XYZ file of C-alpha atoms in Angstrom:
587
model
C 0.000 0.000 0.000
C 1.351 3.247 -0.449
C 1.304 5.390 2.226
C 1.937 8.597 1.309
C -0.698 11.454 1.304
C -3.606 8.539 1.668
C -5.878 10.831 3.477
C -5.323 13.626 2.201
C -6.177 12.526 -1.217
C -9.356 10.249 0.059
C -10.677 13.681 1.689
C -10.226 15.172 -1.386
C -11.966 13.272 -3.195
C -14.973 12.415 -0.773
C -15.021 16.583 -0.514
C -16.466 16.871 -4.268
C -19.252 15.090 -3.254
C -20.317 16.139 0.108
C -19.436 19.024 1.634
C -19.303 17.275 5.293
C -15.724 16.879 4.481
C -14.632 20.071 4.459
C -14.247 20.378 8.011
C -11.936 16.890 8.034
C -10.157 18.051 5.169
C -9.018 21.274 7.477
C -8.343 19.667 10.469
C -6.328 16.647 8.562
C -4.487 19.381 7.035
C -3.740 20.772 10.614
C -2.228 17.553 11.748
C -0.061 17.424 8.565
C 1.905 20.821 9.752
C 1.803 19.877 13.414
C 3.359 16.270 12.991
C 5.441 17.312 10.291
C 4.665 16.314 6.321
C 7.763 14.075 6.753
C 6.142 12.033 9.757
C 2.981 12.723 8.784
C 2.789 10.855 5.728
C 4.372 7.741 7.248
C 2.052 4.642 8.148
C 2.211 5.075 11.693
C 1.937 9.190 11.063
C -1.506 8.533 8.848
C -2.777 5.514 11.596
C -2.181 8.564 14.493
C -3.954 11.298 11.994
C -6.834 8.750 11.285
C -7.890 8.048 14.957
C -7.571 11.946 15.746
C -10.052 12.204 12.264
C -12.088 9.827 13.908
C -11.950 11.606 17.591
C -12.662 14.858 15.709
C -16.216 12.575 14.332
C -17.106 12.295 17.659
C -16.115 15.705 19.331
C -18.331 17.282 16.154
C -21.729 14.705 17.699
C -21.005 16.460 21.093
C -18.835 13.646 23.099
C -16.959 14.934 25.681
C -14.416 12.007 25.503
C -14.333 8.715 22.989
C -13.457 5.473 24.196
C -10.356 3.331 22.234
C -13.455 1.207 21.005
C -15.269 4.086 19.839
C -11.936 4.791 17.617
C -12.019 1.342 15.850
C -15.955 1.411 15.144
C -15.803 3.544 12.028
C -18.579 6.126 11.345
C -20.069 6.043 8.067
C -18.173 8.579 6.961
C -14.461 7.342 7.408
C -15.758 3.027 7.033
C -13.696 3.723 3.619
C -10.998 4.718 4.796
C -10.510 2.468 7.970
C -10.893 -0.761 5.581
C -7.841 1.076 3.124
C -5.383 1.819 5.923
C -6.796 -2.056 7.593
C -7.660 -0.984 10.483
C -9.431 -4.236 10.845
C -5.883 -5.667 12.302
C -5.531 -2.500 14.931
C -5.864 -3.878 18.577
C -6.850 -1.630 21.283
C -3.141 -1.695 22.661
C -1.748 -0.952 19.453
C -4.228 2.454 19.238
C -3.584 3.006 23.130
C 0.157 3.278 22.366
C -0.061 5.953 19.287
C -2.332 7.794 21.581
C 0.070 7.950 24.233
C 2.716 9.322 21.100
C 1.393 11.730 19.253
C 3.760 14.170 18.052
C 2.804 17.440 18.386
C 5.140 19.819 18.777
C 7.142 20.934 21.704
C 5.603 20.667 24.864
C 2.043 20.711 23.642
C -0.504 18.002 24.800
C -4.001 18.513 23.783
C -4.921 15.334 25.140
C -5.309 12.897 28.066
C -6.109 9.410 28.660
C -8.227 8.231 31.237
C -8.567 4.486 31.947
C -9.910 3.963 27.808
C -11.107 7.051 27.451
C -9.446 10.100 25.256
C -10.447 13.749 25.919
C -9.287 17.088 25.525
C -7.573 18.268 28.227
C -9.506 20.984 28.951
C -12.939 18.759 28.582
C -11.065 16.964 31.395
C -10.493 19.139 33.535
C -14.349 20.439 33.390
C -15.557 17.055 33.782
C -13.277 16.731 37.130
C -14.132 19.815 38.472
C -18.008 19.354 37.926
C -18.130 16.077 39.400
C -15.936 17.324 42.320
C -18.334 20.534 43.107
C -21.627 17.983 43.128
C -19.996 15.158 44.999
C -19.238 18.288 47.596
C -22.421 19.438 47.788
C -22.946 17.461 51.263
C -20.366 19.662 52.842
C -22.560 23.175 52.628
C -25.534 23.512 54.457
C -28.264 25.545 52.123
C -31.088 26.727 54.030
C -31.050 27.208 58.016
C -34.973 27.273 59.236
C -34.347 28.653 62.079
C -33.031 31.994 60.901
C -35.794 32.593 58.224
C -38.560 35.118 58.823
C -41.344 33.685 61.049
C -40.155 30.321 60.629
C -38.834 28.224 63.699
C -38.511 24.561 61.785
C -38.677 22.902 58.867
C -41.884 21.255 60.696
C -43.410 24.418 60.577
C -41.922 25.491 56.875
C -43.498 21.905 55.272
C -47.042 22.889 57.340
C -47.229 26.198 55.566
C -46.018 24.817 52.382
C -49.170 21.881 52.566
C -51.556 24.470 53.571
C -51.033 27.460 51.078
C -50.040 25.032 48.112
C -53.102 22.651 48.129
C -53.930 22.512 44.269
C -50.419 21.440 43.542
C -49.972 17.358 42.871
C -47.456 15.471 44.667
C -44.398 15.700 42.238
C -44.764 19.705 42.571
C -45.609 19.773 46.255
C -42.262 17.541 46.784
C -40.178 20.364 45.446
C -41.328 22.833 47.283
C -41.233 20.805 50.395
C -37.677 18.970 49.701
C -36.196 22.097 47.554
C -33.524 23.569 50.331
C -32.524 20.089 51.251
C -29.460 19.962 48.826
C -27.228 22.318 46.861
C -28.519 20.474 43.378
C -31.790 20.162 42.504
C -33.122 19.376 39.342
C -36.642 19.608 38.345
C -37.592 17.649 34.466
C -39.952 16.723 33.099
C -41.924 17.079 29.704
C -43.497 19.796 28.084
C -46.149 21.145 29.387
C -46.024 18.939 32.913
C -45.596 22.854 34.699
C -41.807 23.133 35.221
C -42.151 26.699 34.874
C -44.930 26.851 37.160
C -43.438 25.062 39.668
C -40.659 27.799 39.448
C -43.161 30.491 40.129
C -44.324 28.900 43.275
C -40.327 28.534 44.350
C -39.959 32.249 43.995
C -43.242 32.426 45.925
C -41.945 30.423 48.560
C -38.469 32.563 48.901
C -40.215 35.508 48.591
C -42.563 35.131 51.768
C -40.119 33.273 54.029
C -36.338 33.755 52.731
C -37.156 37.600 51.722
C -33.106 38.781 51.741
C -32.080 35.341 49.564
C -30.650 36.820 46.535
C -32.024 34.784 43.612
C -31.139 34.745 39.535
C -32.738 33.664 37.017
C -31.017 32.667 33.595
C -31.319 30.033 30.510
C -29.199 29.225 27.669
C -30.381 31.338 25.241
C -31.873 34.919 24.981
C -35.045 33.391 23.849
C -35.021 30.617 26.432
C -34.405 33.300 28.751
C -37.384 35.383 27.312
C -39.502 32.701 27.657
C -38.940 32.051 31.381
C -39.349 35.979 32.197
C -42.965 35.276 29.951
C -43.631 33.040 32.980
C -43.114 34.662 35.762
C -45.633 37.265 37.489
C -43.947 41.379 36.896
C -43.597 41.178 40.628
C -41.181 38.799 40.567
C -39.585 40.370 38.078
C -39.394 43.340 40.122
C -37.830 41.739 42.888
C -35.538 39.306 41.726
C -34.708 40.854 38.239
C -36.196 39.810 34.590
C -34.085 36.239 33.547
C -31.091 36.934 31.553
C -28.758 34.592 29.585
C -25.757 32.632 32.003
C -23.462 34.438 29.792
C -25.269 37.510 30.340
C -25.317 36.669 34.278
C -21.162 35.638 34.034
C -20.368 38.475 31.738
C -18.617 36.946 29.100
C -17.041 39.611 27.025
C -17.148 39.477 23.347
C -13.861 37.796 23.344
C -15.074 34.589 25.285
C -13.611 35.588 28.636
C -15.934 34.993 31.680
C -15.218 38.205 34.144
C -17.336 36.523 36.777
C -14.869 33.761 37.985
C -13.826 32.067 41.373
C -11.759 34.956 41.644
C -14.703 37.708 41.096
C -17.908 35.278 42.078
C -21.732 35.597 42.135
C -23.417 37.184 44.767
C -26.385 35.007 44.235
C -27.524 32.344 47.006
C -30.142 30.877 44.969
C -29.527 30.324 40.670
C -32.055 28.484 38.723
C -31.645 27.832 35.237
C -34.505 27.187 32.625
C -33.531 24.827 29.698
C -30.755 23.346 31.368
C -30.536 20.475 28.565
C -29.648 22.657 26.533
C -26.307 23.772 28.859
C -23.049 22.264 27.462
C -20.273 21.479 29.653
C -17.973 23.931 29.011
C -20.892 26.887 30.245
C -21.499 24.658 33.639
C -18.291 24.328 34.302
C -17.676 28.255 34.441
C -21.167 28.610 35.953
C -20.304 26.305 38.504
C -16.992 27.927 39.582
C -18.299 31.338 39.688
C -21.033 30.382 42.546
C -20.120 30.388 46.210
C -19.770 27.207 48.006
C -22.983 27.798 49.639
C -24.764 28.927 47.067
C -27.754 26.870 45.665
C -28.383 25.597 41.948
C -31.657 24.689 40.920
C -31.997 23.141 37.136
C -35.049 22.981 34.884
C -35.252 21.144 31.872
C -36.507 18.010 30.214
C -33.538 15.054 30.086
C -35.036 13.517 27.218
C -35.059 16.527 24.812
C -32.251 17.338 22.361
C -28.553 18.423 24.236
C -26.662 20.987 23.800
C -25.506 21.847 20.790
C -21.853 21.633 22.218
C -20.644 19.401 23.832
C -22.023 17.368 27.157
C -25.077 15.743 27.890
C -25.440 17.059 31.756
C -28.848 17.157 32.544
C -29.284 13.602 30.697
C -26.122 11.878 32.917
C -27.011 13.682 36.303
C -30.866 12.367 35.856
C -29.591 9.211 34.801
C -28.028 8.534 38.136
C -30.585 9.756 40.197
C -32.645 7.114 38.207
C -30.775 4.064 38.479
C -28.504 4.507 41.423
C -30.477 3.297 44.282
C -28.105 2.006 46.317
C -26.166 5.670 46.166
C -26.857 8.139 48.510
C -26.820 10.985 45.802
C -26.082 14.390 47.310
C -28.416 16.542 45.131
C -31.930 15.746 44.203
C -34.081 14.848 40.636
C -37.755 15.678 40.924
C -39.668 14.378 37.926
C -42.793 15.486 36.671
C -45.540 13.685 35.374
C -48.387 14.865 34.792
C -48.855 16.875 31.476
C -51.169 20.088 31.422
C -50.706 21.847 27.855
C -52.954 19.205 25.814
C -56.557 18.367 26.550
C -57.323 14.946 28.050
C -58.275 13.695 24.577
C -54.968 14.637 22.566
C -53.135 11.628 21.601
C -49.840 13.799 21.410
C -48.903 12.737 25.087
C -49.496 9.072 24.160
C -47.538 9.532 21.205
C -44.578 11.232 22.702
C -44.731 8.543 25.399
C -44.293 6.032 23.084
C -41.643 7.391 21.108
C -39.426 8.044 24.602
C -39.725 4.783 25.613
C -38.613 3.733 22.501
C -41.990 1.352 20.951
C -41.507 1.941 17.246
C -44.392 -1.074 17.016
C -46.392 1.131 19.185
C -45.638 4.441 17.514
C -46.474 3.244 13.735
C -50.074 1.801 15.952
C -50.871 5.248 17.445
C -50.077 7.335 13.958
C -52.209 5.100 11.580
C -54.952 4.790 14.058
C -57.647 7.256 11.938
C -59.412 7.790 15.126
C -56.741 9.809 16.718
C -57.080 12.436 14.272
C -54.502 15.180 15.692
C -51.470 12.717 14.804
C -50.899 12.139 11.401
C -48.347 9.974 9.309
C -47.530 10.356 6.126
C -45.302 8.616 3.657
C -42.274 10.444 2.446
C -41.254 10.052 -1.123
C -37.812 11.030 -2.041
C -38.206 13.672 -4.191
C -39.668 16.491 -2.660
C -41.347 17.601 -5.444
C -43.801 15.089 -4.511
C -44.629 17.390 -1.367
C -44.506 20.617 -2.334
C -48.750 20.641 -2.442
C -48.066 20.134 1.203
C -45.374 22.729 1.681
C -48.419 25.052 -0.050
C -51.000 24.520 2.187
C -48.862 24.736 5.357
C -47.464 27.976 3.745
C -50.701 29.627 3.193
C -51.591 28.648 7.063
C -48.800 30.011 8.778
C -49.220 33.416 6.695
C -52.895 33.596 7.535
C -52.132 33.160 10.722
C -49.410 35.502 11.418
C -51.405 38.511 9.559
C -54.584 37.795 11.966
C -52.104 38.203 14.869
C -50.789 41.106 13.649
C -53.244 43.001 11.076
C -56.186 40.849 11.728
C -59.107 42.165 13.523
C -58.908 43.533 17.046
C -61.822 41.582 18.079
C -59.960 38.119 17.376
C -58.995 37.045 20.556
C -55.239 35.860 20.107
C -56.104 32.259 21.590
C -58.569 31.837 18.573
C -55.933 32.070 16.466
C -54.182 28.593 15.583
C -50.422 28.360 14.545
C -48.540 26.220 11.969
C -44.899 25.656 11.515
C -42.943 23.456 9.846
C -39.719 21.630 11.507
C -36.990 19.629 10.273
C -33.919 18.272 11.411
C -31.913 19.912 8.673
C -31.286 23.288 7.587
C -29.928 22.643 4.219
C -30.355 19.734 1.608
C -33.331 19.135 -0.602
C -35.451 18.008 2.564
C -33.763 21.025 4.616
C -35.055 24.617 6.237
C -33.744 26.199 3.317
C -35.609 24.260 0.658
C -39.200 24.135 2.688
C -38.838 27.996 3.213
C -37.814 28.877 -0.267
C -40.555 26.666 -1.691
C -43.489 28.111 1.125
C -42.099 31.518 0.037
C -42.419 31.533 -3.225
C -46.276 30.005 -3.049
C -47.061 33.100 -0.675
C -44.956 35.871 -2.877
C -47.322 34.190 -6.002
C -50.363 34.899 -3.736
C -49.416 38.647 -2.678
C -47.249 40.085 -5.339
C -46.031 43.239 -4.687
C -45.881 46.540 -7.464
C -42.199 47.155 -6.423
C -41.378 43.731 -6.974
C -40.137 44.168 -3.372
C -39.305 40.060 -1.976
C -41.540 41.352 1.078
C -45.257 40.930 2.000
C -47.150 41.199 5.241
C -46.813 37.999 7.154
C -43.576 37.146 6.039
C -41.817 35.435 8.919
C -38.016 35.309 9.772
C -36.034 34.458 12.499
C -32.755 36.187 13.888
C -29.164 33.896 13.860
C -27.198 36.482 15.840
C -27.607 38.146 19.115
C -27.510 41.967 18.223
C -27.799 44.393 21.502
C -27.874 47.206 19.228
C -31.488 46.367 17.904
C -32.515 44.545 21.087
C -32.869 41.437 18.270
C -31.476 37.965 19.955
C -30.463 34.490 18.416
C -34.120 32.588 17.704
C -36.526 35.603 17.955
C -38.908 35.477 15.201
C -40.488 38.297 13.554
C -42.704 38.902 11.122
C -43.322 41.616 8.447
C -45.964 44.034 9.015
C -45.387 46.873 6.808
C -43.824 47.247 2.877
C -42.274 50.329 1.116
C -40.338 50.353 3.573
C -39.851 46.702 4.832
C -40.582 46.872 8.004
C -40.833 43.804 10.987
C -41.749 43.464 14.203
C -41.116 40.212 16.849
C -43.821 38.191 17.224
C -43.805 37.647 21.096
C -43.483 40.923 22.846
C -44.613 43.658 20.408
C -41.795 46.080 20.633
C -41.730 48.570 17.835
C -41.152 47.817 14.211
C -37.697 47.389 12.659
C -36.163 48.322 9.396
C -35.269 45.789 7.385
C -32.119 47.162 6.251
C -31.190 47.183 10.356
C -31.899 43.013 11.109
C -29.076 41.330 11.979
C -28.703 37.919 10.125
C -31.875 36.323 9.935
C -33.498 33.274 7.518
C -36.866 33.057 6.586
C -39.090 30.870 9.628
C -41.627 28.980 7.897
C -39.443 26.147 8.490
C -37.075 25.620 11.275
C -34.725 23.085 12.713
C -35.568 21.397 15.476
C -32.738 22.344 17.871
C -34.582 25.967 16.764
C -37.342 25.392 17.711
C -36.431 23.810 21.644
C -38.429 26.193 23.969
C -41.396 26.990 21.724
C -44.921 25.716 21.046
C -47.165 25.919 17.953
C -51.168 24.865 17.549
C -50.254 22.131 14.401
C -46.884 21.079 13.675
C -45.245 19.265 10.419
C -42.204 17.449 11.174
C -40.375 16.128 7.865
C -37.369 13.834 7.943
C -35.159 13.015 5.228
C -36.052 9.740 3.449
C -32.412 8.602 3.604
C -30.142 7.588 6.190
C -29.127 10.712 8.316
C -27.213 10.757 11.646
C -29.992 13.617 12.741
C -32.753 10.905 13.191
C -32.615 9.979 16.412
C -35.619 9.183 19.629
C -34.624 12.570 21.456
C -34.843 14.710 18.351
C -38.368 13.093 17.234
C -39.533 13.596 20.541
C -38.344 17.244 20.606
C -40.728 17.382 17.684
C -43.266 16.211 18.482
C -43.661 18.380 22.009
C -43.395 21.074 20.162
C -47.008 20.463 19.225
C -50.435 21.647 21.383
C -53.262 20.541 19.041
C -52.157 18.295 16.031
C -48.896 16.662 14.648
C -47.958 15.302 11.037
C -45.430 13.745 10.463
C -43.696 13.078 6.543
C -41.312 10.220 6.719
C -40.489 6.967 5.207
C -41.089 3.168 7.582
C -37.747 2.787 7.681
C -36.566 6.669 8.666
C -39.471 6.695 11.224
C -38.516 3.295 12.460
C -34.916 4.307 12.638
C -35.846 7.502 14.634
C -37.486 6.010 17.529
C -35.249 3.244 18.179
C -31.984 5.139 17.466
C -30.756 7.241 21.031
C -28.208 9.676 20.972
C -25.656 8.442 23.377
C -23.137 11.386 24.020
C -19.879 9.644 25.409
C -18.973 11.103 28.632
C -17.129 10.329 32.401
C -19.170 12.116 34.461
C -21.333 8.811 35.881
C -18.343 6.872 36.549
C -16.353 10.030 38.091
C -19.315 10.701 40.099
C -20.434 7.296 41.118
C -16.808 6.559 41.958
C -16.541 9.442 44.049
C -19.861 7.978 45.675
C -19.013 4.729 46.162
């Protein structure tokens, strides 16, 4: 075989047809300077260059660390590749050892090995310091009874909290009643089962009997955190502050550096994050170290969502133990809700949703072709989207309609009359992508409202912002729609401010379609979730599910048997330490 530039002409040529490679084709060319072309090129140089290609597979799915197994189970993408350089023969000992001499240059180490497990150092050292903070948490006290206002035990604190919470169900009243028993508490559950509720009730609860606890509320996002101000009662807000983003509430600075540190830290005794699935580990880890050691976290989010789009899976992992370890004694808590509140009692979407978390693709495929249940829908993808584009119409000339009665329509149309449609797929480009099903809906609704100036606007015309922009108030995921031409003008959907320019927005795409990950923190009336009809890595149980809650009266979904099949029984399974780091630590 000869050795010599192997990779770097297989990327090449793998690049002209998908654009995936471009990435590889970068960081392979990284690795070529850093071990030197000479070494580089060498068998053992392209054997060390494909397991780091590999690695770099995994980082980009959101692992935290790979296992040496991990490295000799090719991904679709490099299988190729693997069977030229024969990685077939590699033994685990013989890919431990090139791990443990890579030749970077100098003194540099990017990486460390852990028992069989490769990371980045720094994803490391997060990991170790998170699981060292939570397996601490025993050591702090959080909330002394005794010193709170009119309160003389925690007898007397769970009496009051029995007596003024009575209409809240068991899972809810436990949180209230167990809340200042740890540092960590976490609080899932699925959409609509009243996380957010709960978390009024919490602020209720410090309000009346904890009155100088300084409290914060932040989320992921600045639409996440948007959402969770939408929540909570204005006096609240008053009190404690209107949620901002943890970056916001750190103050990152526009060059990535966190000013609040262990050095300059938080002045908050009580933090509770909204959305926490969506928190990666490199944000917790800088959350955590900026909190004092007494200082308590509470976390809100639903484990079986989507993650974060970096890397981690923490909410998933730290419910996982609570869930299976019983013979731990964990020290923070997971309170799981139940009971779900947004649909009616005779929507099938809970059912649905059920089914597809728990993995029943039998039971799944029963539910959606069951014509009784009329608010879930299947229907059979073709693979040309062509075929669907009648579809695309329809759901096109819905959302419009319904974004001009919210903002045009007449003032006598109560807003809850008025039902929303959007369109969600797990891609943003590609022929079954965001980019297609909005060009497509936007063209049917320009054909329907052409304007003199041949201007590309019309009322109703939705978009969503991709960049956080203080200048115009505009964040990452607010949507907007037009509501005036000649000149283009838009105004967000959700809190009314005053209309925009055009020629001001920040980057924005068009919204009659989004992604999924998008869409994470919003609801809509009737949703359309389309999947590719091939193979895609995208099509997994947590994103389908992600879908599907997205929905409060009906859900259709487009997809072939064997995509659909493939969704529901196919978990995402982020690689990570934390478990074993914390369970050891536990042990």
């Amino acid at each position: 075989m000869k050795d010599r530039d192997v990779i770097e002409n297989w990327l090449e040529k793998q690049l002209y047809a998908n654009k995936e490679y471009l990435c590889y084709t970068s960081f392979n060319s990284y690795l070529r300077e850093e071990f030197g072309i000479q070494y580089a090129d060498t068998l053992q140089g392209c054997v060390q260059r494909y397991i780091l290609l590999q690695w770099y597979y995994y980082q980009q799915m959101g692992y935290v660390c790979t296992t040496i197994q991990d490295l000799l189970s090719p991904s679709s993408l490099f299988s190729d590749l693997f069977k030229r350089l024969k990685g077939e023969e590699w033994t685990n000992d013989f890919v431990l050892e090139l791990l443990q001499n890579l030749p970077f240059k100098g003194d540099f180490r990017p990486f460390i090995l852990e028992e069989d497990r490769l990371y980045m150092h720094r994803y490391w050292d997060y990991e170790r310091f998170i699981a060292d903070w939570i397996s601490r948490g025993t050591e702090f006290s959080t909330v002394y009874f005794e010193d709170a206002k009119r309160l003389y035990s925690q007898r007397d604190y769970e009496d009051w909290v029995r007596e003024h919470f009575k209409e809240l169900d068991e899972a809810k009243l436990s949180v209230l009643l167990h809340l200042f028993d740890t540092r960590l508490s976490i609080i899932t559950g699925g959409p609509g089962t009243g996380k957010t509720y709960t978390l009024e009730k919490i602020l209720r609860v410090c309000h009346h009997w904890f009155p100088n606890k300084r409290v914060y509320l932040a989320a992921p996002t600045g639409k996440a955190a948007k959402r969770m101000g939408q929540s909570i009662s204005i006096d609240f807000k008053d009190i404690y502050g209107a949620p901002t983003t943890i970056h916001k509430m750190l103050e990152v600075q526009w060059d990535g550096i966190f000013r609040r540190t262990e050095k300059r830290k938080l002045s908050a005794d009580l933090v509770i994050i909204d959305e926490a699935s969506m928190v990666d580990i490199d944000l917790f880890y800088h959350m955590l170290k900026a909190l004092k050691d007494d200082t308590q976290l509470v976390l809100l989010g639903d484990h079986h969502q989507l993650e974060s789009v970096e890397a981690g899976s923490l909410l998933g992992d730290l419910c996982s133990i609570g869930a299976e370890s019983t013979q731990l004694s964990l020290p923070y808590q997971v309170f799981e809700l139940y009971r779900v509140y947004r649909q009616t009692e005779s929507s099938h979407i809970p059912e649905l949703a059920e089914s597809i978390k728990m993995g029943n693709v039998d039971l799944v495929k029963h539910i959606l072709k069951d014509v009784s249940k009329v608010d879930v829908n299947w229907i059979e993808s073709n693979l040309n989207i062509n075929s669907h584009v009648s579809l695309l119409h329809s759901w096109a000339e819905h959302d419009l309609s319904y974004l001009q009665d919210l903002k045009l329509g007449d003032s006598s149309i109560e807003v809850a009359q008025i039902e929303s449609y959007k369109v969600l797929s797990p891609h943003r480009v590609g022929s079954f992508g965001c980019d297609t099903f909005n060009r497509i809906m936007d063209q049917r609704n320009r054909q329907l409202y052409p304007q003199k100036n041949l201007s590309l606007w019309y009322v109703g015309r939705p978009i969503i912002i991709q960049v956080n922009d203080p200048n115009t108030k505009l964040y990452n995921g607010d949507i907007g729609v037009c509501t005036a031409i000649d000149p283009d003008r838009i105004t967000k959907l959700d809190d009314g401010e005053e209309d925009i320019l055009v020629s001001r927005l920040p980057h924005y795409e068009l919204a009659y379609a989004l992604t999924i990950h998008k869409s994470q923190g919003s609801e809509f009336d009737h949703v359309l979730v389309i999947l590719h009809p091939e193979d895609s890595l995208l099509h997994t149980r947590e994103l389908l599910y992600t879908a599907v809650t997205r929905a409060k009266k009906s859900i259709t979904i487009l997809a072939t048997e064997e995509q659909l099949k493939k969704a529901v029984s196919t978990r995402t399974n982020r690689r990570s330490g934390l478990i074993k780091k914390l369970t050891q630590k536990l042990i």
